[in-house]
XYZ file of N, CA, C and O in Angstrom:
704
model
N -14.822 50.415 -58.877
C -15.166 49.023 -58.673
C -15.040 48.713 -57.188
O -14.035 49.208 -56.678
N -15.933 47.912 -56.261
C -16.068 47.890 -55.095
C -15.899 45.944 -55.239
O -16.601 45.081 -55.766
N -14.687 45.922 -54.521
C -13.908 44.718 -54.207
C -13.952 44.428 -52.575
O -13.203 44.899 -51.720
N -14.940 43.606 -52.424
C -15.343 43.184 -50.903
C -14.402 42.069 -50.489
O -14.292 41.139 -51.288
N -13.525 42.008 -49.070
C -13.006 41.365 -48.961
C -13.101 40.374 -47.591
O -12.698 40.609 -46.452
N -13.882 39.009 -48.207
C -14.201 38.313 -46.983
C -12.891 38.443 -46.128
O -11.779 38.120 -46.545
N -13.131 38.909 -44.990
C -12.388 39.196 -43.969
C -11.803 38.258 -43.296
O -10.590 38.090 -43.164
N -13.322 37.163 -42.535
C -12.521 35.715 -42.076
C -11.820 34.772 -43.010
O -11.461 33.779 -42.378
N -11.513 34.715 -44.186
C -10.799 34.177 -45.141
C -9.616 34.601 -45.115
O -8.663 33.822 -45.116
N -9.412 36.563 -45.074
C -8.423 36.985 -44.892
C -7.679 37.046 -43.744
O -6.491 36.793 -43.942
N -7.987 37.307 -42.556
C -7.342 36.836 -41.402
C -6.829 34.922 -41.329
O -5.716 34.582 -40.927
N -7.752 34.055 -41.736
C -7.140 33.202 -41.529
C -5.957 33.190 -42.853
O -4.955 32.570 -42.498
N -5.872 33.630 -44.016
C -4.669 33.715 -44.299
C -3.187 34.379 -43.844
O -2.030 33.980 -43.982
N -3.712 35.450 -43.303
C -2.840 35.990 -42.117
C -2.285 35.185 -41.694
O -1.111 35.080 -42.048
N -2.801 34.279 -40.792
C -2.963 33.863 -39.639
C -1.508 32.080 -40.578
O -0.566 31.538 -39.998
N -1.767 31.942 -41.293
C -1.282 31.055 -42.792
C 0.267 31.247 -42.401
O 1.084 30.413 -42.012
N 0.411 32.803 -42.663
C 1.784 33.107 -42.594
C 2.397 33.543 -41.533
O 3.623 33.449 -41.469
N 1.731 34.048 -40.604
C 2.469 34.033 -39.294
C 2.771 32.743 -38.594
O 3.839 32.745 -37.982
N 1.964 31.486 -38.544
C 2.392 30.297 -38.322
C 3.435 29.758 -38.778
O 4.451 29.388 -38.190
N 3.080 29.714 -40.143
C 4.704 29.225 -41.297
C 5.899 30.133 -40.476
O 6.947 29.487 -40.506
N 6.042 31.223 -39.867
C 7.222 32.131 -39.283
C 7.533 31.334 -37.855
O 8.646 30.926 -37.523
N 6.572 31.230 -37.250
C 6.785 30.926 -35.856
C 7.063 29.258 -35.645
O 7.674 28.902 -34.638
N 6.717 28.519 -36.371
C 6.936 27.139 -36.561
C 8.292 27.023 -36.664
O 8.891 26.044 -36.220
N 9.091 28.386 -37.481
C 10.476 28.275 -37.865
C 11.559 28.463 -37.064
O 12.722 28.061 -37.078
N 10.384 29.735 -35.798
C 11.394 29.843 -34.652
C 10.625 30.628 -33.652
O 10.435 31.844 -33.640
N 10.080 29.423 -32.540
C 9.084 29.865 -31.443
C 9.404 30.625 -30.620
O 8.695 30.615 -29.614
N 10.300 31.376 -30.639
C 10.729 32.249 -30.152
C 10.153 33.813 -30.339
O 10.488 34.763 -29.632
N 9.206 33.854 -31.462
C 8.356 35.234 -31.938
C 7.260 35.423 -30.998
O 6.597 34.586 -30.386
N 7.205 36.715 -31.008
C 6.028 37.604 -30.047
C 4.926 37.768 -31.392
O 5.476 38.122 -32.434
N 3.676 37.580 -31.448
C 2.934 37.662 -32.705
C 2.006 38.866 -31.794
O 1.295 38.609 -30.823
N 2.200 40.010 -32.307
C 1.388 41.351 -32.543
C 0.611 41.684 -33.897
O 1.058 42.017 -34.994
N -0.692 41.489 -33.463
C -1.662 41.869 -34.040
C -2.828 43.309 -33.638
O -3.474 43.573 -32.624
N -2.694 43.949 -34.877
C -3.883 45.666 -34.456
C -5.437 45.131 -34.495
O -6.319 45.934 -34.800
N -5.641 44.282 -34.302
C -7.252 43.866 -34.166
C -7.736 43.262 -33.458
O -7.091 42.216 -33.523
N -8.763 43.080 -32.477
C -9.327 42.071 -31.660
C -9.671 40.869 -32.713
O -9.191 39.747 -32.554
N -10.308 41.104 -33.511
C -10.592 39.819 -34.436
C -10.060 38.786 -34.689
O -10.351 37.597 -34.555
N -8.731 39.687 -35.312
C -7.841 38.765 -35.539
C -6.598 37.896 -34.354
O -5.903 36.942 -34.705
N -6.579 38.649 -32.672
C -6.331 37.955 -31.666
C -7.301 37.113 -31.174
O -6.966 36.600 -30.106
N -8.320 36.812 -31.555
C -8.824 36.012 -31.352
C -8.642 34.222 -32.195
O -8.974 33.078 -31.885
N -8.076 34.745 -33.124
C -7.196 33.340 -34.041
C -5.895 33.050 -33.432
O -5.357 31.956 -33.600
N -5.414 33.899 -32.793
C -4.209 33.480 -31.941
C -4.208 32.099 -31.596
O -5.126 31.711 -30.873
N -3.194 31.140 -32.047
C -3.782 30.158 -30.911
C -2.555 30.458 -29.362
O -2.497 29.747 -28.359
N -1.920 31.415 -29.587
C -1.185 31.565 -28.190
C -1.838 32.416 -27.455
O -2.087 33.558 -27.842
N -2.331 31.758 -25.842
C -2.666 32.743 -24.832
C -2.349 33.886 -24.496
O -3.075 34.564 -23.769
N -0.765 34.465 -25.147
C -0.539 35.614 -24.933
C -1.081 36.806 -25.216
O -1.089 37.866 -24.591
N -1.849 36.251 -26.971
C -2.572 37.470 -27.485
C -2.302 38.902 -27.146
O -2.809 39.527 -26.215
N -1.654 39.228 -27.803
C -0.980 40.607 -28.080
C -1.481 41.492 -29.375
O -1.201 41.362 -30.566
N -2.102 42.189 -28.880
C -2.852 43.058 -29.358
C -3.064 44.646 -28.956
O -3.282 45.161 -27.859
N -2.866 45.404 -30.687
C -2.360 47.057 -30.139
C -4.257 47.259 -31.054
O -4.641 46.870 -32.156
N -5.011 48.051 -29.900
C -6.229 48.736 -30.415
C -5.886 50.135 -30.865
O -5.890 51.180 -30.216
N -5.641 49.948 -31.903
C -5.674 51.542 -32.671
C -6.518 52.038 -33.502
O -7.421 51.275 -33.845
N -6.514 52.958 -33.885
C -7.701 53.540 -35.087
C -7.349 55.288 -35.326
O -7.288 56.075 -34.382
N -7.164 55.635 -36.609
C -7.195 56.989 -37.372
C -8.339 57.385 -36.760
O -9.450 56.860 -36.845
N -7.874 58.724 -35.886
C -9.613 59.274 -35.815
C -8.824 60.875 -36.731
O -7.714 61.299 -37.052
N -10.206 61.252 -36.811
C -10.675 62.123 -37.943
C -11.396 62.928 -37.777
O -12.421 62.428 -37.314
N -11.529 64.507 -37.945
C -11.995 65.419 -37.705
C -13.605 65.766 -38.261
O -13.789 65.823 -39.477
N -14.227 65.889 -37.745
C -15.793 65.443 -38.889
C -16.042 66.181 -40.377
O -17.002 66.011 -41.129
N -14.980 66.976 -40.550
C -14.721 67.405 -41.963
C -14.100 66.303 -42.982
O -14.266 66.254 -44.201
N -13.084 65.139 -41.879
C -12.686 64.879 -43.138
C -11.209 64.551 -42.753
O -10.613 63.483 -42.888
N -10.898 65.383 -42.393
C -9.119 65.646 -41.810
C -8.865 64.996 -40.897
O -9.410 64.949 -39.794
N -7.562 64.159 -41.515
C -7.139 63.356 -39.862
C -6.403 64.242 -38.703
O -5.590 65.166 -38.693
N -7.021 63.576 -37.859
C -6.206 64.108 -36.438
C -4.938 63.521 -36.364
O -3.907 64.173 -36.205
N -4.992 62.234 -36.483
C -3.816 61.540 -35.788
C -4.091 59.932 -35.536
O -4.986 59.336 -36.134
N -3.315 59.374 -34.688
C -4.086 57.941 -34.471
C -4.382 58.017 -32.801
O -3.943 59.013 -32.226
N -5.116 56.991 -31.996
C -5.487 57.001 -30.890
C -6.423 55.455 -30.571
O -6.848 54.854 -31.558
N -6.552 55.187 -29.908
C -6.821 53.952 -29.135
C -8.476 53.646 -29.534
O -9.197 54.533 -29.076
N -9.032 52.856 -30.094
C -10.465 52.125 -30.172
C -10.918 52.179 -28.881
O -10.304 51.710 -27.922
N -12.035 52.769 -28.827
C -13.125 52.552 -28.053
C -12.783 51.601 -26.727
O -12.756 50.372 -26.795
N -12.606 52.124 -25.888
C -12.854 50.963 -24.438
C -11.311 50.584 -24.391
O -11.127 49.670 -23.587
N -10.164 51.012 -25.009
C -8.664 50.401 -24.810
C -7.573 51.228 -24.028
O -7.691 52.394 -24.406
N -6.956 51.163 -23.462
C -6.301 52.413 -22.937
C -5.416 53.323 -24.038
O -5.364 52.848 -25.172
N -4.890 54.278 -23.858
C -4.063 54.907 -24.208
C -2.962 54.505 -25.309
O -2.651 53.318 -25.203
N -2.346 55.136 -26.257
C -1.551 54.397 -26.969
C 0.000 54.095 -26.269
O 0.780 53.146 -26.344
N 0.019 55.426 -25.546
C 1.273 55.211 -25.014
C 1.525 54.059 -24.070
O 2.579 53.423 -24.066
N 0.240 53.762 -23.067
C 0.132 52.988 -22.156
C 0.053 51.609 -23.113
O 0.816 50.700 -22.788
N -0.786 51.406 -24.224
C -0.905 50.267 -24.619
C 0.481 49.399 -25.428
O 0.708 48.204 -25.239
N 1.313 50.310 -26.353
C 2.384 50.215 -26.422
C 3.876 50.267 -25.155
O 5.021 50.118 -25.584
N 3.646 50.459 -23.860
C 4.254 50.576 -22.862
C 3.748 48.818 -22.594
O 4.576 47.950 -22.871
N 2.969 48.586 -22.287
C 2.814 47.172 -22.018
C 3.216 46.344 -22.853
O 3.768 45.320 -22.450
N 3.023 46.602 -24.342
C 3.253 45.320 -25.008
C 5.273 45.267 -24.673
O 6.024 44.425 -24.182
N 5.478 46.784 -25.317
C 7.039 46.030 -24.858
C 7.852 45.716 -23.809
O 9.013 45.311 -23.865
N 7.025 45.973 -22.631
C 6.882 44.890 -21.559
C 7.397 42.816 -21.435
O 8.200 42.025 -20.941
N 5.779 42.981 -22.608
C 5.015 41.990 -22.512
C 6.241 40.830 -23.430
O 6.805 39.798 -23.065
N 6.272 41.683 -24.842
C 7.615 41.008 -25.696
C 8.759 40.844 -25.019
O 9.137 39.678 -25.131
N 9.425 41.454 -24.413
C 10.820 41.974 -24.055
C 11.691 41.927 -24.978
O 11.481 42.634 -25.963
N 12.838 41.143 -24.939
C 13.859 40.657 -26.466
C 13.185 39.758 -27.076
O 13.938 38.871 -27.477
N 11.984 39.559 -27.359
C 12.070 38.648 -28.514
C 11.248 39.394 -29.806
O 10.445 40.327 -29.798
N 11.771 38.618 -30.862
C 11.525 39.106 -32.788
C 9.599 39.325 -32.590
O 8.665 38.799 -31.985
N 9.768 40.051 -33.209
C 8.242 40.487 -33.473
C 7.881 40.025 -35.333
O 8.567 40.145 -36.347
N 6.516 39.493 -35.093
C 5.614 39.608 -36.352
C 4.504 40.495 -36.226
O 3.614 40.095 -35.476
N 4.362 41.435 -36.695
C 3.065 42.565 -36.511
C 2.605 42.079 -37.686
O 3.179 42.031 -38.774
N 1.400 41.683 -37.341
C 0.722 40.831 -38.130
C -0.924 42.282 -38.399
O -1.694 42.506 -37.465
N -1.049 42.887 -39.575
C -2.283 44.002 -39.777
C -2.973 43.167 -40.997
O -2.410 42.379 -41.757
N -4.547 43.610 -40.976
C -5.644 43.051 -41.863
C -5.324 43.790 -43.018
O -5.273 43.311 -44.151
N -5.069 45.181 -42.659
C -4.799 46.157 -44.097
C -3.841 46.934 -44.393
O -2.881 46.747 -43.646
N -3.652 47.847 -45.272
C -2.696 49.163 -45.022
C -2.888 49.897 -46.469
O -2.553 49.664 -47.630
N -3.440 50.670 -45.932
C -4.051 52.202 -46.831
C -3.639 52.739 -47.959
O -4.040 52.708 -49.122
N -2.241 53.539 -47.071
C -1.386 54.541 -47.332
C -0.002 54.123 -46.668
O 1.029 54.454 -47.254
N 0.072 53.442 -45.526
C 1.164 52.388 -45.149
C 1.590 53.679 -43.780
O 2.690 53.631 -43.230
N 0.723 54.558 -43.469
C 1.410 55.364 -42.578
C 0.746 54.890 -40.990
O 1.591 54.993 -40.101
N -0.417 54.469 -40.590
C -0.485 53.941 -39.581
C 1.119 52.814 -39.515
O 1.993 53.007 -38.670
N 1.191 51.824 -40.453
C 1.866 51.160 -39.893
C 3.316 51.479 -39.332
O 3.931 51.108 -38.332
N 3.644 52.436 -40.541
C 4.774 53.303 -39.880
C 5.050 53.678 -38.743
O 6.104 53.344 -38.202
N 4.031 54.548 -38.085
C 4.027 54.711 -36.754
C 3.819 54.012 -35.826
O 4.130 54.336 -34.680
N 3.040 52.500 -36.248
C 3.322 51.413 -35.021
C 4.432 50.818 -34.984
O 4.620 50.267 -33.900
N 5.515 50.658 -35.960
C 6.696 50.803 -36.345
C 7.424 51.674 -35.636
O 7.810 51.254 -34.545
N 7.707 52.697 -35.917
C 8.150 53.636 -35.035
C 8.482 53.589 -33.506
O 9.543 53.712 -32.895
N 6.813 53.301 -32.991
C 6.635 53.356 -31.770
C 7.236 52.430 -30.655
O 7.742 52.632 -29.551
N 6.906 51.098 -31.581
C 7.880 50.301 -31.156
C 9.589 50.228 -31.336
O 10.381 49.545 -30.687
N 9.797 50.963 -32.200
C 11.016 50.624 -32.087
C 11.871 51.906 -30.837
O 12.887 51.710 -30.171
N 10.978 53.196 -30.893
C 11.667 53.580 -29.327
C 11.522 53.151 -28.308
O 12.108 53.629 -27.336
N 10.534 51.914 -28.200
C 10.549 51.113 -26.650
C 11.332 49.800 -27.022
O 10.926 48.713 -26.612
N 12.327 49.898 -27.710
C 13.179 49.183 -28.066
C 12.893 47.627 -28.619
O 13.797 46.792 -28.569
N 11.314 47.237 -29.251
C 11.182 46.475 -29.966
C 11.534 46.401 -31.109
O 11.425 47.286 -31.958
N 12.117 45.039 -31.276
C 12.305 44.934 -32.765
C 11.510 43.934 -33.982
O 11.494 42.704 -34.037
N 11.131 44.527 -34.535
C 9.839 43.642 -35.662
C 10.542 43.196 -36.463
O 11.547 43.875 -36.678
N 10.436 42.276 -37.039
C 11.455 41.281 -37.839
C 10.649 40.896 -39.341
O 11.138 40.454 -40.380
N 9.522 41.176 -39.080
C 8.451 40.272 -39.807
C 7.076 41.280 -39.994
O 6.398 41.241 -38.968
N 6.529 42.125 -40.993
C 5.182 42.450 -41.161
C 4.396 41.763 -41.918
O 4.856 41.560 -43.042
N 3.051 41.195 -41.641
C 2.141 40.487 -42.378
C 1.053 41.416 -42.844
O 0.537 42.155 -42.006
N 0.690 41.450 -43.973
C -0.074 42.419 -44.498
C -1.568 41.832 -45.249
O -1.728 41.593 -46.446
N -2.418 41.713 -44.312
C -3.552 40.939 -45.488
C -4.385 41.514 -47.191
O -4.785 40.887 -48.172
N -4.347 42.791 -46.877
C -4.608 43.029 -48.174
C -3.633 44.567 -48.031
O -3.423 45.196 -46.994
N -3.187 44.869 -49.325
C -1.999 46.487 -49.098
C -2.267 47.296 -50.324
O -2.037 46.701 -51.377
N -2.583 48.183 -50.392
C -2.257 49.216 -51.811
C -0.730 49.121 -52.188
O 0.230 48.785 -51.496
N -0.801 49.487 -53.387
C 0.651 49.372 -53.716
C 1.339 50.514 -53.585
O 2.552 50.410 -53.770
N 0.825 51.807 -53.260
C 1.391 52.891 -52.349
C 1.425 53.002 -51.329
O 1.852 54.070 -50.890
N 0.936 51.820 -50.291
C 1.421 51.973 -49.199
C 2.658 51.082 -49.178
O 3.473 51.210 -48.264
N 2.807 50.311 -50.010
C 3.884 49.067 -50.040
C 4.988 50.360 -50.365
O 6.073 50.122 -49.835
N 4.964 51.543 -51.041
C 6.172 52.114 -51.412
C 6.237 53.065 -50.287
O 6.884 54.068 -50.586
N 5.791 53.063 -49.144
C 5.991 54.201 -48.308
C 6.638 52.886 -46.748
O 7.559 53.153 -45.976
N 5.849 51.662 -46.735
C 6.534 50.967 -46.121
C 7.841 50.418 -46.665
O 8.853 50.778 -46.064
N 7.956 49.773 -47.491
C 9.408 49.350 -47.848
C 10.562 49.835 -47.405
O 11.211 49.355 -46.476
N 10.814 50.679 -47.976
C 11.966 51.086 -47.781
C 12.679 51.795 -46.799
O 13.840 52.176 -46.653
N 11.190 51.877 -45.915
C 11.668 52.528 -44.114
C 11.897 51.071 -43.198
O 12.585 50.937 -42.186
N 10.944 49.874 -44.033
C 11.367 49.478 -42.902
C 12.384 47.969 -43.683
O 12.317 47.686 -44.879
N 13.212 47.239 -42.699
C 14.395 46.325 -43.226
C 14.112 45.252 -42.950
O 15.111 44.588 -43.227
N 13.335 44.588 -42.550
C 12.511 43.579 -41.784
C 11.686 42.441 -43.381
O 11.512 42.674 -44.577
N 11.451 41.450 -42.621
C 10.680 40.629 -44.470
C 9.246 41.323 -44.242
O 8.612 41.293 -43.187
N 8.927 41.845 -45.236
C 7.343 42.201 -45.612
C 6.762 41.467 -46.335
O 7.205 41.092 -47.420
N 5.386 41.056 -45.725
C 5.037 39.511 -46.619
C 3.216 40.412 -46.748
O 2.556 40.814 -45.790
N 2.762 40.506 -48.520
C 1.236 41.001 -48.466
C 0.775 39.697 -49.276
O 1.133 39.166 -50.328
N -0.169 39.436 -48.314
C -1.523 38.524 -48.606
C -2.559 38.697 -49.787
O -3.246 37.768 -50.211
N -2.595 40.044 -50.290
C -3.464 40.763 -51.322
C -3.061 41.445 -51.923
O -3.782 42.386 -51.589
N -2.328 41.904 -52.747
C -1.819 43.337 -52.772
C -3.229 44.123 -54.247
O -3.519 43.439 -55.228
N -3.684 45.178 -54.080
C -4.122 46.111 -54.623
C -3.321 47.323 -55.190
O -2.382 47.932 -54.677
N -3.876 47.488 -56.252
C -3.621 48.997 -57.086
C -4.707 50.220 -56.934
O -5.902 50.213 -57.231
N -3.835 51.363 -56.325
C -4.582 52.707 -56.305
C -6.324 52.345 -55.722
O -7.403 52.463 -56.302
N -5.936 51.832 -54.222
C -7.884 51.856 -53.538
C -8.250 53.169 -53.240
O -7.314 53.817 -52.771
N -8.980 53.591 -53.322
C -9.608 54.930 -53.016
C -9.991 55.153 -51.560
O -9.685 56.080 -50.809
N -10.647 54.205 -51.374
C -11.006 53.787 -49.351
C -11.215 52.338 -49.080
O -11.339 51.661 -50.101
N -11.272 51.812 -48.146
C -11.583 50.770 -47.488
C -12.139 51.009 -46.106
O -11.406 51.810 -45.526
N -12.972 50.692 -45.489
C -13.846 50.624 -44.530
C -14.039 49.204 -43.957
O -14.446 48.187 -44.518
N -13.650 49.404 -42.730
C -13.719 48.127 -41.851
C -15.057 47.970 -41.990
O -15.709 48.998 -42.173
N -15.737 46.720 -41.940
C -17.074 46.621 -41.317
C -17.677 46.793 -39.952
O -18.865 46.893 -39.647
N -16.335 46.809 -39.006
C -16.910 46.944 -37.753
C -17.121 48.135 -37.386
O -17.751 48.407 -36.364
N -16.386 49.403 -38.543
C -16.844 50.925 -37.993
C -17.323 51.837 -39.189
O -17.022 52.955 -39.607
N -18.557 50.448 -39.689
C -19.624 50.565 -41.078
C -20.977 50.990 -39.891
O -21.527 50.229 -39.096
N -21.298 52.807 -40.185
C -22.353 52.946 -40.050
C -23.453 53.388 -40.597
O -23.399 54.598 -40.380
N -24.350 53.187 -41.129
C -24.671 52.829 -42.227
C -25.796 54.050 -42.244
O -26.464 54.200 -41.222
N -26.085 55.163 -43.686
C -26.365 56.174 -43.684
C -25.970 57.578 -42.186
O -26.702 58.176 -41.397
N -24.573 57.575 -42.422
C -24.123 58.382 -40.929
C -22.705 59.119 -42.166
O -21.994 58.371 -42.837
N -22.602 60.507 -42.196
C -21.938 61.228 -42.625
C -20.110 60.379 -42.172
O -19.982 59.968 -41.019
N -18.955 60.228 -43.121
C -17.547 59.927 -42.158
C -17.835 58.261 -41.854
O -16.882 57.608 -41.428
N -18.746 57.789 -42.005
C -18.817 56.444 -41.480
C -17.762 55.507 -42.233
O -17.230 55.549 -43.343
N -17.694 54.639 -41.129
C -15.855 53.964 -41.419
C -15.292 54.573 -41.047
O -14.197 54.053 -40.831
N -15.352 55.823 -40.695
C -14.391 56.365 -39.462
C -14.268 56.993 -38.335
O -15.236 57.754 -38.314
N -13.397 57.206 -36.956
C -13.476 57.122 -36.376
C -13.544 58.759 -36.001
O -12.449 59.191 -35.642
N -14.286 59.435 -36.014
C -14.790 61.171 -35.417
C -13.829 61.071 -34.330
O -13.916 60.069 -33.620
N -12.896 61.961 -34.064
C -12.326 62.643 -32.795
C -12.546 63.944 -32.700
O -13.211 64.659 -33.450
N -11.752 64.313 -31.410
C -11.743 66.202 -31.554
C -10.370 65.937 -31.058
O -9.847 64.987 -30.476
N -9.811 67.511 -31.635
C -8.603 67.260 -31.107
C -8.223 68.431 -29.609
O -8.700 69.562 -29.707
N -7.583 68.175 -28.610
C -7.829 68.704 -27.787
C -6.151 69.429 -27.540
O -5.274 68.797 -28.129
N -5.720 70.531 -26.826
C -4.805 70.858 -26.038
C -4.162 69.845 -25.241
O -4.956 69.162 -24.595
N -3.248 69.631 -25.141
C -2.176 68.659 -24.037
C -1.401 69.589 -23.302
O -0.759 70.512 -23.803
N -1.487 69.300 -22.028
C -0.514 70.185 -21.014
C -0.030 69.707 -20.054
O 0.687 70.387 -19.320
């Protein structure tokens, strides 16, 4: 069954519950993984991590790495916790899969010593809800929650009759 999910409906519900948080205590850094959805920001700070699963053209993920035109992850996560310093984070995401991207933006931040207080989840499988939970201690709040999705595909990296489409082709290279 193919369950389409108006998107601007869903971001502005996002957008629903990260307000209700920050109203409570303006003191939050609101991190969001999408241009789209920093664009509902109504704070100028707009904080925003461009990421994306790229994927081997078989099929196999590589890893995660930076959208098109954004710098680096390390660099882009080097700025934001910059940008936050001590204050509570809401990582505010449109989706979550398998719940392991978020993990690792999780992660990442927390060795540059951010601390997320708050994840907003607009729509979630309920296996990724069991792979996030219990790593992370923070309130987890899902907007949608789903049973067992098979895929989801952004529309913005919908190409339409193209082998892998919805996702992002990398190669993976040597580091030295």
């Amino acid at each position: 069954v193919i369950h389409p999910v108006d998107k601007n409906e869903l971001r502005l519900e996002i957008w629903e519950q990260v307000n209700s948080r920050i109203l409570a205590n303006n003191q939050h850094a609101v991190l969001v993984t999408c241009s789209e959805m920093a664009d509902l920001n109504p704070s100028d700070e707009g904080l925003n991590l461009s990421i994306n699963r790229l994927f081997e053209a078989n099929g196999k993920m590589l890893g995660y790495g930076p959208r098109p035109g954004f710098d680096c992850l390390d660099r882009q996560f080097d700025k934001l916790a910059l940008k936050i310093a001590d204050r509570p984070v809401i990582l505010a995401k449109e989706g979550a899969f398998r719940g392991h991207t978020c993990l690792y933006i999780l992660n990442e931040l927390e060795n540059r010593g951010v601390k997320v207080v708050t994840v907003i989840i607009g729509f979630c499988d309920n296996r990724a809800r069991t792979v996030i939970q219990p790593a992370f201690q923070g309130e987890l709040v899902i907007v949608s929650a789903f049973e067992n999705l098979v895929e989801w595909i952004a529309d913005r990296d919908l190409i339409p009759f193209m082998p892998g489409c919805g996702r992002v082709v990398g190669e993976s290279i040597a580091q030295s």
